[in-house]
Coordinates of C-alpha atoms and ligand atoms in Angstrom, one line a residue:
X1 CA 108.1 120.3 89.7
X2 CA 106.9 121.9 92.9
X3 CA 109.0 122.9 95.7
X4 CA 106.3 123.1 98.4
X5 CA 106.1 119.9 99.1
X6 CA 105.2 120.8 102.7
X7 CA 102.4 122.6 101.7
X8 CA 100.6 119.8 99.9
X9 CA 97.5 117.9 100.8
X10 CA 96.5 115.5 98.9
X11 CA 92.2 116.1 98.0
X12 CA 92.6 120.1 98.6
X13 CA 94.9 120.5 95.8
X14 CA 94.5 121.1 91.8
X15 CA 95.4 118.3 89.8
X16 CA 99.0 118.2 88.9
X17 CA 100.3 118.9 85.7
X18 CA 103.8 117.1 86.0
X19 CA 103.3 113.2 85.1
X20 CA 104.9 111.2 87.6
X21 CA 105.2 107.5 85.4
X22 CA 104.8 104.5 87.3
X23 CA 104.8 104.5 90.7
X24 CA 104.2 101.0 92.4
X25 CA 102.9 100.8 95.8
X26 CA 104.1 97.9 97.6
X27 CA 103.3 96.8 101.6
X28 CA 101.9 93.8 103.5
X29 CA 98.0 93.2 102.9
X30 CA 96.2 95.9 104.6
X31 CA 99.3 98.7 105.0
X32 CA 96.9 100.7 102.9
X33 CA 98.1 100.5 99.5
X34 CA 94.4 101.2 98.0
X35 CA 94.1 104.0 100.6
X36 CA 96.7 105.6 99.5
X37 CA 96.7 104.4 95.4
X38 CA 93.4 106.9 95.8
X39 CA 95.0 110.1 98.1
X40 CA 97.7 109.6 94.7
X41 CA 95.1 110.1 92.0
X42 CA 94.4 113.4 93.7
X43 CA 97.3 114.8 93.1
X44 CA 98.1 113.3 90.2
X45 CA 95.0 112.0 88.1
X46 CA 96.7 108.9 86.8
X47 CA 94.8 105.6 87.4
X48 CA 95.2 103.0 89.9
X49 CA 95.7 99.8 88.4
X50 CA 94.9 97.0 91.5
X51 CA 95.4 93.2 90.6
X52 CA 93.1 92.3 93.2
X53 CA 90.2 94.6 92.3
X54 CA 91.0 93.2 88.5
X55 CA 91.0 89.7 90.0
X56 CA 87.7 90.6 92.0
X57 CA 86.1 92.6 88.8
X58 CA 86.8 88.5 86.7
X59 CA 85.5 86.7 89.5
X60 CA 82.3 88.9 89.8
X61 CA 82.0 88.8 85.9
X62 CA 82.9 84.8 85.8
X63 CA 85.2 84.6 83.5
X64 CA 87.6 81.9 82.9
X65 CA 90.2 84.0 85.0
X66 CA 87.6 84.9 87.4
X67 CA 86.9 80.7 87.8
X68 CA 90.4 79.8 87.9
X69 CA 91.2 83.0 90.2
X70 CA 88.4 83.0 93.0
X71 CA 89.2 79.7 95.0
X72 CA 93.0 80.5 95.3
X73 CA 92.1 83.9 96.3
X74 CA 89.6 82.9 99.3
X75 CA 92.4 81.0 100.6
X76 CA 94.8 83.5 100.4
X77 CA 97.1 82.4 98.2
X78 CA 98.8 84.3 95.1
X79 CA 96.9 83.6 91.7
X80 CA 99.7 82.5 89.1
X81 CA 102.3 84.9 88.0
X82 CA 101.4 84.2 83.9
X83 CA 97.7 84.8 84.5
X84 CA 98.4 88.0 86.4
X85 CA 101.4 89.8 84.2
X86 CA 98.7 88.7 81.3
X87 CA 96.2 90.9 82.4
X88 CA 98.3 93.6 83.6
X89 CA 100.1 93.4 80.0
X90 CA 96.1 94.0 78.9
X91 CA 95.6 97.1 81.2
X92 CA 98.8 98.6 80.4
X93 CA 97.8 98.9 76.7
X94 CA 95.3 101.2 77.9
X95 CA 95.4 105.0 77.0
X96 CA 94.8 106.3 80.1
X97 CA 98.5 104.7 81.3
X98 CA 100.1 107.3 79.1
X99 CA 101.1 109.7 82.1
X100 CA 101.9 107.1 84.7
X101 CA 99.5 104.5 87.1
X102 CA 99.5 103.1 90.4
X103 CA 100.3 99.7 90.7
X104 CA 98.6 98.0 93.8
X105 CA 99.7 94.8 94.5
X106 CA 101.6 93.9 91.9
X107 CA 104.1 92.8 91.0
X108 CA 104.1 90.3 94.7
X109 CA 106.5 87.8 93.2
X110 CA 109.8 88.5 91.8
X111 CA 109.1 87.0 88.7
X112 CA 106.3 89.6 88.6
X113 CA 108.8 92.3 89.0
X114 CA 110.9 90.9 86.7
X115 CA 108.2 91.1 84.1
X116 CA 107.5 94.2 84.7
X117 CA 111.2 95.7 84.5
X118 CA 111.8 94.0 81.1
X119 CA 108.1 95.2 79.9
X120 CA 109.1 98.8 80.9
X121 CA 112.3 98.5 79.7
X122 CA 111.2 97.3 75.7
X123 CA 108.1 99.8 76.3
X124 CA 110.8 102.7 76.7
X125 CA 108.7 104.8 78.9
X126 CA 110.0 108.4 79.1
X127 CA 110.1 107.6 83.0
X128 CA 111.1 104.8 84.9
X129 CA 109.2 103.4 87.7
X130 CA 109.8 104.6 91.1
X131 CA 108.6 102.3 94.2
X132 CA 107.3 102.9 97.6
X133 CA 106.8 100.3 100.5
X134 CA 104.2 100.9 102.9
X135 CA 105.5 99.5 106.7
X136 CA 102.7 98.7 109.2
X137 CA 103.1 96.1 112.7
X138 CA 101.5 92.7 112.4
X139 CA 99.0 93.5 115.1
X140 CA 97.7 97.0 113.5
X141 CA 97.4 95.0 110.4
X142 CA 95.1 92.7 111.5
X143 CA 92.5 94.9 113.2
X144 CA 92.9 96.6 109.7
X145 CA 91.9 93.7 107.5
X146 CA 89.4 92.3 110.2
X147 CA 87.7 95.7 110.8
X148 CA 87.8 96.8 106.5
X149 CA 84.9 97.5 105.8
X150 CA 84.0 98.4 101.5
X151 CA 80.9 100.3 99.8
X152 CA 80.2 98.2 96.9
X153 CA 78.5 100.9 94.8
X154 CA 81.3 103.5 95.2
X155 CA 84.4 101.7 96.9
X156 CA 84.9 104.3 99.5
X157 CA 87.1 101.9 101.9
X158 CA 85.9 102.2 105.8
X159 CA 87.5 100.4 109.0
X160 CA 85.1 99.5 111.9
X161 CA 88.0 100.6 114.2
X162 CA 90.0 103.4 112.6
X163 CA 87.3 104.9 110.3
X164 CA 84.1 103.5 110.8
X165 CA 80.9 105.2 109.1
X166 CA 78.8 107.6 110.3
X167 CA 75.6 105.2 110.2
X168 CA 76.6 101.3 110.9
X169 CA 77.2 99.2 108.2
X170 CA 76.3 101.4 105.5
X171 CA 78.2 104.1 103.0
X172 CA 78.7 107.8 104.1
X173 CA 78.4 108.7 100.2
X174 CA 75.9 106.6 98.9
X175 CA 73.6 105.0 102.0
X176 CA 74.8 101.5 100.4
X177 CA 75.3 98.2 102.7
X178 CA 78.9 97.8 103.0
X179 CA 80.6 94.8 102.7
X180 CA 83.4 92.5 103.9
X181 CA 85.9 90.7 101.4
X182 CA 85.8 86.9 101.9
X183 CA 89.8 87.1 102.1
X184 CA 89.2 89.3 105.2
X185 CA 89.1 87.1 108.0
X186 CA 91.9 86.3 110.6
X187 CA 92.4 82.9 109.1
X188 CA 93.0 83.9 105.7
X189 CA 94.7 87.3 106.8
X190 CA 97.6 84.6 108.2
X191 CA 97.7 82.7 104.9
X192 CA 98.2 86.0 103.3
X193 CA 101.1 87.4 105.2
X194 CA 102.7 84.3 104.7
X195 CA 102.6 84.7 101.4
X196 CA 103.9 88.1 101.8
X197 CA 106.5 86.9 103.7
X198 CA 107.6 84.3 100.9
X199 CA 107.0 85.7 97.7
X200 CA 106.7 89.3 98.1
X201 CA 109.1 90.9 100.7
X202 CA 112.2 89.7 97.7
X203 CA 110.6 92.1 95.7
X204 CA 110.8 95.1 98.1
X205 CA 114.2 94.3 98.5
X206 CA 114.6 93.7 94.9
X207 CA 113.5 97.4 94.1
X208 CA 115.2 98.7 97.4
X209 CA 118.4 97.4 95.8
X210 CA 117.7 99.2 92.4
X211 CA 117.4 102.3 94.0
X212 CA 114.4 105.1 93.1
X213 CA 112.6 103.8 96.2
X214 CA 111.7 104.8 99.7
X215 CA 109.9 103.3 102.7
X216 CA 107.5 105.3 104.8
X217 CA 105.7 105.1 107.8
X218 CA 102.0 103.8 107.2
X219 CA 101.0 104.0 111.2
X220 CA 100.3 107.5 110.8
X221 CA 96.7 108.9 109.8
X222 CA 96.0 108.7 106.1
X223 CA 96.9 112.5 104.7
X224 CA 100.1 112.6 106.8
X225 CA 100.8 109.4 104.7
X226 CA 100.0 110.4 101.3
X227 CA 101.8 114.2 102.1
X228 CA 104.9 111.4 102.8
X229 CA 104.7 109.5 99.9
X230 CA 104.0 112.2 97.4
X231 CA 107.0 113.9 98.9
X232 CA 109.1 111.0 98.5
X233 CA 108.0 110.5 95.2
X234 CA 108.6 114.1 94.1
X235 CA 112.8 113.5 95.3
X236 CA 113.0 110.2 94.0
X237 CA 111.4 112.4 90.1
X238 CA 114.3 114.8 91.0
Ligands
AMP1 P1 94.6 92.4 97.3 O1 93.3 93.1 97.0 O2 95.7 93.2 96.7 O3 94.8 92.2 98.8 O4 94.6 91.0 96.6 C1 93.6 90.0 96.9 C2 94.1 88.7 96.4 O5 94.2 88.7 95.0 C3 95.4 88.2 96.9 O6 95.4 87.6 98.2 C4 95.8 87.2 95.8 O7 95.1 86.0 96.0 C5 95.2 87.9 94.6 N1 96.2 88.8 94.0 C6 96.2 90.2 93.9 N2 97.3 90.6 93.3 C7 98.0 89.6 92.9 C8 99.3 89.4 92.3 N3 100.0 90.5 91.9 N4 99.8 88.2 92.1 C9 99.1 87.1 92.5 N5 97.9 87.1 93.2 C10 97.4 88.4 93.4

């Protein structure tokens, strides 16, 4: 594995050739998990597996997930843990898993992680999952989620106060309108980091306690971040 981690910045870089496994990304909504999930494909090429773009994908395409899913998510609640692990069990079967994914935002209850451990386990990966929690304040995470801004054609991710577009309102890459999530708004940002608070801080400590994780940072602009986590990543593969 490389040395240089210094030297390393994530977008300028070949694609690596080392396969890192899984590698979960874990933070309060709006640390910049999917920010970052994207810096990692970079370096690595492994896929980002997001529950909450899978959710969003079965609400758009109306299926029976989709239906039960989209009224629990615009109140900012956590969809059910069997619905979820079900359709990450479905993703996971996919070929392009073999060298490792990204997991953003999942698992977010602890019987999500648990899940997960025992699925890895019986799956007998060659490598086992390493995790890395994304800290950000309260009041930097709100301006986040209020200002996100998304281009629904490509999915570049902008912020009306930290990286706004070039033109107002629409995609740098594509010219597309941009959009706001429905789950973006003060009221249901609140609902959502008390469900963080509740379900899903256990589960950081849960994998802080089984070790192969590291905290970084996520107050810092985004390649500083990713140069971070790749780093950390890289010793906790070591
Ligand atoms: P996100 O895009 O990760 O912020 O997720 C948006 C919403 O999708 C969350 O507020 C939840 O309602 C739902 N969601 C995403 N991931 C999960 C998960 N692992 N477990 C339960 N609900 C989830």
């Amino acid at each position: 594995m490389s040395s240089s981690i210094s030297t390393v910045t994530p977008g300028r870089e070949e694609v690596r050739k080392t396969t890192p496994g899984p590698i979960l990304l874990l933070g309060a909504p709006g640390v910049g998990k999917g920010t970052q999930a994207k810096e990692l494909i970079k370096v690595w090429g492994i896929p980002q597996i997001s529950t909450g773009d899978l959710l969003r994908g079965n609400v758009a395409q109306g299926t029976e997930l989709g239906k039960t899913a989209k009224e629990i998510m615009g109140r900012g609640e956590l969809v059910p843990d069997i619905l979820v692990n079900e359709m990450v069990a479905v993703r996971l079967q996919q070929a392009d898993t073999a060298n490792g994914y990204i997991l953003d935002g999942f698992p977010r209850t602890l019987v999500q992680a648990k899940w997960l451990d025992e699925r890895l386990a019986a799956l007998g990966g060659a490598l086992p999952l390493v995790a890395v929690s994304i800290k950000v304040d309260y009041n930097q995470l709100l301006r986040r989620i209020t200002g996100r801004r998304n281009c629904p054609v490509c999915h570049s991710i902008y912020n009306l106060y930290g990286k706004p577009p070039v033109k107002e309102g629409f995609c740098d890459v594509d010219g597309a309108a941009l959009a706001q999530r429905a789950d973006d708004t003060e009221k249901v940002f609140e609902e959502r980091m008390r469900a963080y608070e509740a379900l899903t801080a256990p589960v950081v400590e849960h994998y802080r306690a089984l070790g192969r994780f590291a905290e970084v940072d996520g107050d810092r602009p985004i390649a500083e971040i990713a140069v971070g986590i790749v780093a950390a990543i890289e010793r906790l593969r070591s």
